[in-house]
PDB file of N, CA and C in Angstrom:
ATOM      1  N   UNK A 473       0.761  -1.229  -0.074  1.00 63.00           N
ATOM      2  CA  UNK A 473       0.218  -0.096  -0.139  1.00 63.00           C
ATOM      3  C   UNK A 473       1.051   1.318   0.023  1.00 63.00           C
ATOM      4  N   UNK A 474       0.454   2.151  -0.590  1.00 62.00           N
ATOM      5  CA  UNK A 474       1.229   3.439  -0.730  1.00 62.00           C
ATOM      6  C   UNK A 474       0.888   4.262   0.528  1.00 62.00           C
ATOM      7  N   UNK A 475       1.821   5.019   1.145  1.00 61.00           N
ATOM      8  CA  UNK A 475       1.684   5.988   2.169  1.00 61.00           C
ATOM      9  C   UNK A 475       0.896   7.013   1.819  1.00 61.00           C
ATOM     10  N   UNK A 476       0.943   7.388   0.614  1.00 73.00           N
ATOM     11  CA  UNK A 476       0.320   8.652  -0.072  1.00 73.00           C
ATOM     12  C   UNK A 476      -1.205   8.650   0.173  1.00 73.00           C
ATOM     13  N   UNK A 477      -1.687   7.203   0.059  1.00 85.00           N
ATOM     14  CA  UNK A 477      -3.167   6.982   0.206  1.00 85.00           C
ATOM     15  C   UNK A 477      -3.858   7.405   1.573  1.00 85.00           C
ATOM     16  N   UNK A 478      -2.762   7.374   2.729  1.00 91.00           N
ATOM     17  CA  UNK A 478      -3.141   7.584   4.069  1.00 91.00           C
ATOM     18  C   UNK A 478      -3.012   8.998   4.556  1.00 91.00           C
ATOM     19  N   UNK A 479      -2.184   9.620   3.626  1.00 92.00           N
ATOM     20  CA  UNK A 479      -1.756  11.144   4.009  1.00 92.00           C
ATOM     21  C   UNK A 479      -2.553  12.185   3.158  1.00 92.00           C
ATOM     22  N   UNK A 480      -2.735  13.368   3.681  1.00 92.00           N
ATOM     23  CA  UNK A 480      -3.500  14.487   2.839  1.00 92.00           C
ATOM     24  C   UNK A 480      -2.715  15.768   3.353  1.00 92.00           C
ATOM     25  N   UNK A 481      -3.035  16.799   2.763  1.00 89.00           N
ATOM     26  CA  UNK A 481      -2.319  17.911   2.957  1.00 89.00           C
ATOM     27  C   UNK A 481      -2.287  18.608   4.497  1.00 89.00           C
ATOM     28  N   UNK A 482      -3.346  18.119   5.078  1.00 90.00           N
ATOM     29  CA  UNK A 482      -3.197  18.571   6.581  1.00 90.00           C
ATOM     30  C   UNK A 482      -2.797  17.561   7.605  1.00 90.00           C
ATOM     31  N   UNK A 483      -2.163  16.451   7.158  1.00 92.00           N
ATOM     32  CA  UNK A 483      -1.619  15.352   7.925  1.00 92.00           C
ATOM     33  C   UNK A 483      -0.639  15.785   8.935  1.00 92.00           C
ATOM     34  N   UNK A 484      -0.767  15.793  10.249  1.00 92.00           N
ATOM     35  CA  UNK A 484       0.326  16.225  11.200  1.00 92.00           C
ATOM     36  C   UNK A 484       1.639  14.979  11.002  1.00 92.00           C
ATOM     37  N   UNK A 485       2.658  15.449  11.467  1.00 92.00           N
ATOM     38  CA  UNK A 485       3.851  14.774  11.190  1.00 92.00           C
ATOM     39  C   UNK A 485       3.802  13.298  11.996  1.00 92.00           C
ATOM     40  N   UNK A 486       3.291  13.363  13.294  1.00 93.00           N
ATOM     41  CA  UNK A 486       3.187  12.159  13.830  1.00 93.00           C
ATOM     42  C   UNK A 486       2.346  11.293  13.293  1.00 93.00           C
ATOM     43  N   UNK A 487       1.051  11.509  12.523  1.00 94.00           N
ATOM     44  CA  UNK A 487       0.118  10.901  11.899  1.00 94.00           C
ATOM     45  C   UNK A 487       0.768  10.257  10.673  1.00 94.00           C
ATOM     46  N   UNK A 488       1.747  11.087   9.970  1.00 93.00           N
ATOM     47  CA  UNK A 488       2.526  10.769   8.955  1.00 93.00           C
ATOM     48  C   UNK A 488       3.245   9.375   9.246  1.00 93.00           C
ATOM     49  N   UNK A 489       3.912   9.448  10.439  1.00 94.00           N
ATOM     50  CA  UNK A 489       4.658   8.361  10.802  1.00 94.00           C
ATOM     51  C   UNK A 489       4.024   7.152  11.076  1.00 94.00           C
ATOM     52  N   UNK A 490       2.875   7.248  11.806  1.00 94.00           N
ATOM     53  CA  UNK A 490       1.981   6.084  12.084  1.00 94.00           C
ATOM     54  C   UNK A 490       1.271   5.734  10.587  1.00 94.00           C
ATOM     55  N   UNK A 491       1.129   6.590   9.750  1.00 93.00           N
ATOM     56  CA  UNK A 491       0.579   6.035   8.438  1.00 93.00           C
ATOM     57  C   UNK A 491       1.750   5.278   7.531  1.00 93.00           C
ATOM     58  N   UNK A 492       2.975   5.723   7.767  1.00 93.00           N
ATOM     59  CA  UNK A 492       4.079   5.012   7.169  1.00 93.00           C
ATOM     60  C   UNK A 492       4.043   3.599   7.738  1.00 93.00           C
ATOM     61  N   UNK A 493       3.887   3.556   9.107  1.00 93.00           N
ATOM     62  CA  UNK A 493       3.910   2.301   9.693  1.00 93.00           C
ATOM     63  C   UNK A 493       2.925   1.225   9.036  1.00 93.00           C
ATOM     64  N   UNK A 494       1.703   1.951   9.213  1.00 92.00           N
ATOM     65  CA  UNK A 494       0.618   1.126   8.739  1.00 92.00           C
ATOM     66  C   UNK A 494       0.611   0.702   7.290  1.00 92.00           C
ATOM     67  N   UNK A 495       1.125   1.695   6.565  1.00 91.00           N
ATOM     68  CA  UNK A 495       1.314   1.058   5.078  1.00 91.00           C
ATOM     69  C   UNK A 495       2.271   0.212   4.901  1.00 91.00           C
ATOM     70  N   UNK A 496       3.310   0.061   5.717  1.00 90.00           N
ATOM     71  CA  UNK A 496       4.454  -0.838   5.610  1.00 90.00           C
ATOM     72  C   UNK A 496       3.756  -2.253   6.095  1.00 90.00           C
ATOM     73  N   UNK A 497       3.135  -2.212   7.121  1.00 90.00           N
ATOM     74  CA  UNK A 497       2.236  -3.358   7.531  1.00 90.00           C
ATOM     75  C   UNK A 497       1.248  -3.952   6.496  1.00 90.00           C
ATOM     76  N   UNK A 498       0.708  -2.876   5.900  1.00 86.00           N
ATOM     77  CA  UNK A 498      -0.331  -3.546   4.982  1.00 86.00           C
ATOM     78  C   UNK A 498       0.480  -3.953   3.616  1.00 86.00           C
ATOM     79  N   UNK A 499       1.670  -3.369   3.253  1.00 87.00           N
ATOM     80  CA  UNK A 499       2.516  -3.928   2.154  1.00 87.00           C
ATOM     81  C   UNK A 499       3.146  -5.072   2.473  1.00 87.00           C
ATOM     82  N   UNK A 500       3.237  -5.701   3.569  1.00 83.00           N
ATOM     83  CA  UNK A 500       3.909  -7.041   3.772  1.00 83.00           C
ATOM     84  C   UNK A 500       3.165  -8.099   3.167  1.00 83.00           C
ATOM     85  N   UNK A 501       3.980  -9.231   2.913  1.00 82.00           N
ATOM     86  CA  UNK A 501       3.405 -10.420   2.198  1.00 82.00           C
ATOM     87  C   UNK A 501       2.408 -11.151   3.060  1.00 82.00           C
ATOM     88  N   UNK A 502       1.847 -11.980   2.688  1.00 75.00           N
ATOM     89  CA  UNK A 502       0.731 -12.625   3.413  1.00 75.00           C
ATOM     90  C   UNK A 502       1.267 -13.404   4.347  1.00 75.00           C
ATOM     91  N   UNK A 503       2.573 -13.971   4.272  1.00 77.00           N
ATOM     92  CA  UNK A 503       3.355 -15.042   5.252  1.00 77.00           C
ATOM     93  C   UNK A 503       3.814 -13.970   6.489  1.00 77.00           C
ATOM     94  N   UNK A 504       3.947 -12.659   6.215  1.00 83.00           N
ATOM     95  CA  UNK A 504       4.445 -11.957   7.409  1.00 83.00           C
ATOM     96  C   UNK A 504       3.559 -11.169   7.879  1.00 83.00           C
ATOM     97  N   UNK A 505       2.321 -10.881   7.281  1.00 84.00           N
ATOM     98  CA  UNK A 505       1.380 -10.037   7.613  1.00 84.00           C
ATOM     99  C   UNK A 505       0.938 -10.264   9.143  1.00 84.00           C
ATOM    100  N   UNK A 506       0.699  -9.397   9.884  1.00 85.00           N
ATOM    101  CA  UNK A 506       0.386  -9.579  11.607  1.00 85.00           C
ATOM    102  C   UNK A 506      -0.908  -8.785  11.768  1.00 85.00           C
ATOM    103  N   UNK A 507      -2.096  -9.504  11.884  1.00 85.00           N
ATOM    104  CA  UNK A 507      -3.239  -8.738  12.208  1.00 85.00           C
ATOM    105  C   UNK A 507      -3.166  -7.971  13.332  1.00 85.00           C
ATOM    106  N   UNK A 508      -2.366  -8.695  14.395  1.00 89.00           N
ATOM    107  CA  UNK A 508      -2.113  -7.893  15.830  1.00 89.00           C
ATOM    108  C   UNK A 508      -1.642  -6.436  15.499  1.00 89.00           C
ATOM    109  N   UNK A 509      -0.514  -6.467  14.716  1.00 91.00           N
ATOM    110  CA  UNK A 509       0.229  -5.313  14.471  1.00 91.00           C
ATOM    111  C   UNK A 509      -0.900  -4.419  13.764  1.00 91.00           C
ATOM    112  N   UNK A 510      -1.709  -4.966  12.600  1.00 89.00           N
ATOM    113  CA  UNK A 510      -2.418  -3.984  11.902  1.00 89.00           C
ATOM    114  C   UNK A 510      -3.601  -3.310  12.992  1.00 89.00           C
ATOM    115  N   UNK A 511      -3.982  -4.100  13.741  1.00 90.00           N
ATOM    116  CA  UNK A 511      -5.005  -3.653  14.918  1.00 90.00           C
ATOM    117  C   UNK A 511      -4.296  -2.542  15.701  1.00 90.00           C
ATOM    118  N   UNK A 512      -3.250  -2.910  16.033  1.00 94.00           N
ATOM    119  CA  UNK A 512      -2.364  -1.968  17.097  1.00 94.00           C
ATOM    120  C   UNK A 512      -2.267  -0.635  16.340  1.00 94.00           C
ATOM    121  N   UNK A 513      -1.834  -0.535  15.083  1.00 93.00           N
ATOM    122  CA  UNK A 513      -1.379   0.706  14.335  1.00 93.00           C
ATOM    123  C   UNK A 513      -2.800   1.318  14.089  1.00 93.00           C
ATOM    124  N   UNK A 514      -3.818   0.675  13.775  1.00 92.00           N
ATOM    125  CA  UNK A 514      -5.129   1.293  13.595  1.00 92.00           C
ATOM    126  C   UNK A 514      -5.605   2.215  14.829  1.00 92.00           C
ATOM    127  N   UNK A 515      -5.357   1.399  15.914  1.00 94.00           N
ATOM    128  CA  UNK A 515      -5.852   2.025  17.116  1.00 94.00           C
ATOM    129  C   UNK A 515      -4.943   3.292  17.530  1.00 94.00           C
ATOM    130  N   UNK A 516      -3.783   3.008  17.507  1.00 95.00           N
ATOM    131  CA  UNK A 516      -2.743   4.264  17.536  1.00 95.00           C
ATOM    132  C   UNK A 516      -3.218   5.700  16.346  1.00 95.00           C
ATOM    133  N   UNK A 517      -3.600   5.077  15.288  1.00 95.00           N
ATOM    134  CA  UNK A 517      -3.999   5.947  14.228  1.00 95.00           C
ATOM    135  C   UNK A 517      -5.271   6.737  14.602  1.00 95.00           C
ATOM    136  N   UNK A 518      -6.205   5.993  15.368  1.00 95.00           N
ATOM    137  CA  UNK A 518      -7.588   6.676  15.711  1.00 95.00           C
ATOM    138  C   UNK A 518      -7.161   7.435  16.859  1.00 95.00           C
ATOM    139  N   UNK A 519      -6.190   7.136  17.733  1.00 95.00           N
ATOM    140  CA  UNK A 519      -6.039   8.104  18.885  1.00 95.00           C
ATOM    141  C   UNK A 519      -5.281   9.388  18.386  1.00 95.00           C
ATOM    142  N   UNK A 520      -4.493   9.242  17.366  1.00 95.00           N
ATOM    143  CA  UNK A 520      -3.727  10.573  16.785  1.00 95.00           C
ATOM    144  C   UNK A 520      -4.758  11.315  16.243  1.00 95.00           C
ATOM    145  N   UNK A 521      -5.570  10.809  15.366  1.00 95.00           N
ATOM    146  CA  UNK A 521      -6.661  11.555  14.784  1.00 95.00           C
ATOM    147  C   UNK A 521      -7.606  12.360  15.809  1.00 95.00           C
ATOM    148  N   UNK A 522      -7.983  11.587  16.622  1.00 95.00           N
ATOM    149  CA  UNK A 522      -8.812  12.303  17.784  1.00 95.00           C
ATOM    150  C   UNK A 522      -7.943  13.421  18.318  1.00 95.00           C
ATOM    151  N   UNK A 523      -6.754  13.117  18.777  1.00 95.00           N
ATOM    152  CA  UNK A 523      -5.936  14.418  19.450  1.00 95.00           C
ATOM    153  C   UNK A 523      -5.766  15.377  18.502  1.00 95.00           C
ATOM    154  N   UNK A 524      -5.645  15.147  17.106  1.00 94.00           N
ATOM    155  CA  UNK A 524      -5.363  16.301  16.338  1.00 94.00           C
ATOM    156  C   UNK A 524      -6.657  16.970  15.938  1.00 94.00           C
ATOM    157  N   UNK A 525      -7.765  16.360  16.032  1.00 93.00           N
ATOM    158  CA  UNK A 525      -9.097  17.038  15.615  1.00 93.00           C
ATOM    159  C   UNK A 525      -9.250  17.783  17.086  1.00 93.00           C
ATOM    160  N   UNK A 526      -8.897  17.495  18.200  1.00 94.00           N
ATOM    161  CA  UNK A 526      -9.173  18.479  19.550  1.00 94.00           C
ATOM    162  C   UNK A 526      -8.369  19.726  19.306  1.00 94.00           C
ATOM    163  N   UNK A 527      -7.167  19.687  18.710  1.00 93.00           N
ATOM    164  CA  UNK A 527      -6.472  20.800  18.651  1.00 93.00           C
ATOM    165  C   UNK A 527      -6.591  21.738  17.638  1.00 93.00           C
ATOM    166  N   UNK A 528      -7.525  21.470  16.671  1.00 91.00           N
ATOM    167  CA  UNK A 528      -7.841  22.346  15.596  1.00 91.00           C
ATOM    168  C   UNK A 528      -8.848  23.318  15.698  1.00 91.00           C
ATOM    169  N   UNK A 529      -9.045  24.412  14.963  1.00 91.00           N
ATOM    170  CA  UNK A 529     -10.152  25.269  15.020  1.00 91.00           C
ATOM    171  C   UNK A 529     -11.297  24.683  14.223  1.00 91.00           C
ATOM    172  N   UNK A 530     -12.322  25.234  14.317  1.00 89.00           N
ATOM    173  CA  UNK A 530     -13.508  24.760  13.575  1.00 89.00           C
ATOM    174  C   UNK A 530     -13.372  24.555  12.275  1.00 89.00           C
ATOM    175  N   UNK A 531     -12.910  25.508  11.412  1.00 88.00           N
ATOM    176  CA  UNK A 531     -12.848  25.405   9.933  1.00 88.00           C
ATOM    177  C   UNK A 531     -11.788  24.351   9.697  1.00 88.00           C
ATOM    178  N   UNK A 532     -10.538  24.324  10.302  1.00 92.00           N
ATOM    179  CA  UNK A 532      -9.665  23.243  10.007  1.00 92.00           C
ATOM    180  C   UNK A 532     -10.018  21.939  10.324  1.00 92.00           C
ATOM    181  N   UNK A 533     -10.871  21.911  11.581  1.00 93.00           N
ATOM    182  CA  UNK A 533     -11.255  20.740  11.914  1.00 93.00           C
ATOM    183  C   UNK A 533     -12.299  20.069  11.002  1.00 93.00           C
ATOM    184  N   UNK A 534     -13.098  20.814  10.394  1.00 93.00           N
ATOM    185  CA  UNK A 534     -13.965  20.263   9.281  1.00 93.00           C
ATOM    186  C   UNK A 534     -13.276  19.841   8.154  1.00 93.00           C
ATOM    187  N   UNK A 535     -12.310  20.499   7.631  1.00 93.00           N
ATOM    188  CA  UNK A 535     -11.445  20.035   6.616  1.00 93.00           C
ATOM    189  C   UNK A 535     -10.845  18.724   6.863  1.00 93.00           C
ATOM    190  N   UNK A 536     -10.109  18.860   7.849  1.00 94.00           N
ATOM    191  CA  UNK A 536      -9.224  17.529   8.443  1.00 94.00           C
ATOM    192  C   UNK A 536     -10.272  16.264   8.462  1.00 94.00           C
ATOM    193  N   UNK A 537     -11.372  16.492   9.234  1.00 94.00           N
ATOM    194  CA  UNK A 537     -12.302  15.349   9.446  1.00 94.00           C
ATOM    195  C   UNK A 537     -12.892  14.849   8.102  1.00 94.00           C
ATOM    196  N   UNK A 538     -12.970  15.774   6.975  1.00 93.00           N
ATOM    197  CA  UNK A 538     -13.551  15.202   5.780  1.00 93.00           C
ATOM    198  C   UNK A 538     -12.393  14.231   5.123  1.00 93.00           C
ATOM    199  N   UNK A 539     -11.285  14.809   5.197  1.00 93.00           N
ATOM    200  CA  UNK A 539     -10.131  14.178   4.491  1.00 93.00           C
ATOM    201  C   UNK A 539     -10.165  12.802   5.310  1.00 93.00           C
ATOM    202  N   UNK A 540     -10.149  12.856   6.513  1.00 94.00           N
ATOM    203  CA  UNK A 540      -9.900  11.537   7.415  1.00 94.00           C
ATOM    204  C   UNK A 540     -11.080  10.497   7.005  1.00 94.00           C
ATOM    205  N   UNK A 541     -12.255  10.960   6.961  1.00 94.00           N
ATOM    206  CA  UNK A 541     -13.422  10.240   6.699  1.00 94.00           C
ATOM    207  C   UNK A 541     -13.082   9.330   5.340  1.00 94.00           C
ATOM    208  N   UNK A 542     -12.549  10.014   4.237  1.00 92.00           N
ATOM    209  CA  UNK A 542     -12.474   9.421   3.045  1.00 92.00           C
ATOM    210  C   UNK A 542     -11.142   8.430   3.183  1.00 92.00           C
ATOM    211  N   UNK A 543     -10.222   8.637   3.925  1.00 92.00           N
ATOM    212  CA  UNK A 543      -9.267   7.689   4.313  1.00 92.00           C
ATOM    213  C   UNK A 543      -9.757   6.536   5.187  1.00 92.00           C
ATOM    214  N   UNK A 544     -10.502   6.829   6.338  1.00 92.00           N
ATOM    215  CA  UNK A 544     -11.029   5.641   6.923  1.00 92.00           C
ATOM    216  C   UNK A 544     -11.951   4.772   6.136  1.00 92.00           C
ATOM    217  N   UNK A 545     -12.550   5.341   5.277  1.00 93.00           N
ATOM    218  CA  UNK A 545     -13.466   4.460   4.465  1.00 93.00           C
ATOM    219  C   UNK A 545     -12.506   3.459   3.792  1.00 93.00           C
ATOM    220  N   UNK A 546     -11.432   3.915   3.048  1.00 90.00           N
ATOM    221  CA  UNK A 546     -10.393   3.159   2.339  1.00 90.00           C
ATOM    222  C   UNK A 546      -9.822   2.020   3.359  1.00 90.00           C
ATOM    223  N   UNK A 547      -9.536   2.497   4.669  1.00 90.00           N
ATOM    224  CA  UNK A 547      -9.143   1.490   5.476  1.00 90.00           C
ATOM    225  C   UNK A 547     -10.037   0.488   5.996  1.00 90.00           C
ATOM    226  N   UNK A 548     -11.240   0.828   5.911  1.00 92.00           N
ATOM    227  CA  UNK A 548     -12.400  -0.249   6.377  1.00 92.00           C
ATOM    228  C   UNK A 548     -12.564  -1.060   5.247  1.00 92.00           C
ATOM    229  N   UNK A 549     -12.351  -0.673   3.962  1.00 91.00           N
ATOM    230  CA  UNK A 549     -12.497  -1.683   2.876  1.00 91.00           C
ATOM    231  C   UNK A 549     -11.458  -2.587   3.009  1.00 91.00           C
ATOM    232  N   UNK A 550     -10.233  -2.171   3.311  1.00 86.00           N
ATOM    233  CA  UNK A 550      -9.049  -3.121   3.317  1.00 86.00           C
ATOM    234  C   UNK A 550      -9.088  -4.114   4.382  1.00 86.00           C
ATOM    235  N   UNK A 551      -9.699  -3.450   5.579  1.00 87.00           N
ATOM    236  CA  UNK A 551      -9.971  -4.347   6.764  1.00 87.00           C
ATOM    237  C   UNK A 551     -10.923  -5.503   6.469  1.00 87.00           C
ATOM    238  N   UNK A 552     -11.882  -5.108   5.816  1.00 91.00           N
ATOM    239  CA  UNK A 552     -13.206  -5.999   5.157  1.00 91.00           C
ATOM    240  C   UNK A 552     -12.526  -6.969   4.271  1.00 91.00           C
ATOM    241  N   UNK A 553     -11.682  -6.607   3.642  1.00 87.00           N
ATOM    242  CA  UNK A 553     -11.204  -7.583   2.528  1.00 87.00           C
ATOM    243  C   UNK A 553     -10.112  -8.640   3.261  1.00 87.00           C
ATOM    244  N   UNK A 554      -9.417  -8.016   4.198  1.00 84.00           N
ATOM    245  CA  UNK A 554      -8.640  -9.043   5.099  1.00 84.00           C
ATOM    246  C   UNK A 554      -9.375  -9.843   5.863  1.00 84.00           C
ATOM    247  N   UNK A 555     -10.529  -9.651   6.336  1.00 87.00           N
ATOM    248  CA  UNK A 555     -11.482 -10.212   7.007  1.00 87.00           C
ATOM    249  C   UNK A 555     -12.067 -11.559   6.120  1.00 87.00           C
ATOM    250  N   UNK A 556     -12.515 -10.838   5.042  1.00 89.00           N
ATOM    251  CA  UNK A 556     -13.086 -11.887   4.170  1.00 89.00           C
ATOM    252  C   UNK A 556     -12.063 -12.925   3.746  1.00 89.00           C
ATOM    253  N   UNK A 557     -10.740 -12.521   3.515  1.00 85.00           N
ATOM    254  CA  UNK A 557      -9.741 -13.589   3.023  1.00 85.00           C
ATOM    255  C   UNK A 557      -9.564 -14.618   4.267  1.00 85.00           C
ATOM    256  N   UNK A 558      -9.427 -14.019   5.531  1.00 83.00           N
ATOM    257  CA  UNK A 558      -9.246 -14.861   6.604  1.00 83.00           C
ATOM    258  C   UNK A 558     -10.409 -15.815   6.697  1.00 83.00           C
ATOM    259  N   UNK A 559     -11.627 -15.654   6.476  1.00 89.00           N
ATOM    260  CA  UNK A 559     -12.933 -16.440   6.533  1.00 89.00           C
ATOM    261  C   UNK A 559     -12.702 -17.455   5.296  1.00 89.00           C
ATOM    262  N   UNK A 560     -12.422 -16.947   4.350  1.00 89.00           N
ATOM    263  CA  UNK A 560     -12.102 -17.936   3.096  1.00 89.00           C
ATOM    264  C   UNK A 560     -10.920 -19.120   3.583  1.00 89.00           C
ATOM    265  N   UNK A 561      -9.956 -18.482   3.929  1.00 86.00           N
ATOM    266  CA  UNK A 561      -8.878 -19.699   4.474  1.00 86.00           C
ATOM    267  C   UNK A 561      -9.492 -20.419   5.578  1.00 86.00           C
ATOM    268  N   UNK A 562     -10.167 -19.916   6.564  1.00 88.00           N
ATOM    269  CA  UNK A 562     -10.683 -20.757   7.519  1.00 88.00           C
ATOM    270  C   UNK A 562     -11.624 -21.807   6.933  1.00 88.00           C
ATOM    271  N   UNK A 563     -12.315 -21.502   5.987  1.00 90.00           N
ATOM    272  CA  UNK A 563     -13.288 -22.383   5.459  1.00 90.00           C
ATOM    273  C   UNK A 563     -12.487 -23.526   4.704  1.00 90.00           C
ATOM    274  N   UNK A 564     -11.573 -23.160   3.902  1.00 88.00           N
ATOM    275  CA  UNK A 564     -10.728 -24.234   3.041  1.00 88.00           C
ATOM    276  C   UNK A 564     -10.093 -25.035   4.303  1.00 88.00           C
ATOM    277  N   UNK A 565      -9.475 -24.529   5.250  1.00 87.00           N
ATOM    278  CA  UNK A 565      -8.783 -25.238   6.150  1.00 87.00           C
ATOM    279  C   UNK A 565      -9.774 -26.501   6.954  1.00 87.00           C
ATOM    280  N   UNK A 566     -11.048 -25.798   7.240  1.00 88.00           N
ATOM    281  CA  UNK A 566     -11.981 -26.718   7.803  1.00 88.00           C
ATOM    282  C   UNK A 566     -12.468 -27.923   6.863  1.00 88.00           C
ATOM    283  N   UNK A 567     -12.644 -27.563   5.670  1.00 87.00           N
ATOM    284  CA  UNK A 567     -12.878 -28.385   4.570  1.00 87.00           C
ATOM    285  C   UNK A 567     -11.854 -29.513   4.260  1.00 87.00           C
ATOM    286  N   UNK A 568     -10.663 -29.010   4.375  1.00 87.00           N
ATOM    287  CA  UNK A 568      -9.521 -29.987   4.115  1.00 87.00           C
ATOM    288  C   UNK A 568      -9.418 -30.900   5.239  1.00 87.00           C
ATOM    289  N   UNK A 569      -9.652 -30.262   6.590  1.00 85.00           N
ATOM    290  CA  UNK A 569      -9.510 -31.113   7.675  1.00 85.00           C
ATOM    291  C   UNK A 569     -10.554 -32.280   7.780  1.00 85.00           C
ATOM    292  N   UNK A 570     -11.730 -31.849   7.393  1.00 84.00           N
ATOM    293  CA  UNK A 570     -12.978 -32.660   7.133  1.00 84.00           C
ATOM    294  C   UNK A 570     -12.599 -33.925   6.230  1.00 84.00           C
ATOM    295  N   UNK A 571     -12.141 -33.489   5.028  1.00 82.00           N
ATOM    296  CA  UNK A 571     -11.732 -34.403   3.933  1.00 82.00           C
ATOM    297  C   UNK A 571     -10.797 -35.680   4.487  1.00 82.00           C
ATOM    298  N   UNK A 572      -9.644 -35.049   5.258  1.00 84.00           N
ATOM    299  CA  UNK A 572      -8.611 -35.829   5.687  1.00 84.00           C
ATOM    300  C   UNK A 572      -9.166 -36.861   6.758  1.00 84.00           C
ATOM    301  N   UNK A 573     -10.216 -36.499   7.554  1.00 81.00           N
ATOM    302  CA  UNK A 573     -10.697 -37.357   8.513  1.00 81.00           C
ATOM    303  C   UNK A 573     -11.606 -38.368   7.796  1.00 81.00           C
ATOM    304  N   UNK A 574     -12.463 -37.901   6.851  1.00 81.00           N
ATOM    305  CA  UNK A 574     -13.341 -38.847   6.027  1.00 81.00           C
ATOM    306  C   UNK A 574     -12.321 -39.921   5.368  1.00 81.00           C
ATOM    307  N   UNK A 575     -11.075 -39.652   5.021  1.00 80.00           N
ATOM    308  CA  UNK A 575     -10.390 -40.750   4.362  1.00 80.00           C
ATOM    309  C   UNK A 575      -9.490 -41.424   5.327  1.00 80.00           C
ATOM    310  N   UNK A 576      -9.460 -41.312   6.481  1.00 70.00           N
ATOM    311  CA  UNK A 576      -8.682 -41.923   7.410  1.00 70.00           C
ATOM    312  C   UNK A 576      -9.209 -43.417   7.868  1.00 70.00           C
TER     313      UNK A 576
END
């Protein structure tokens, strides 16, 4: 995943750093991908965004929030895709195990 997808013109520096870590996590291969790391970075990102929102004035806050909503929707789609993939893998594993038991 490209880091630029997670940043916008009003992204604070610390949020850019978290976004870089999140992009690296999402870009890792399926063998090295860590759902725990993804969850941790998503939670950190949420806290940083909330803190940034609390420090902005009303006009800046509105613009920042609109940009973040679009990014959050992309992250939600990615997370849903990861969940769907995990479900498919679990079903394949379960069916494979059932097939092995059947032929024992």
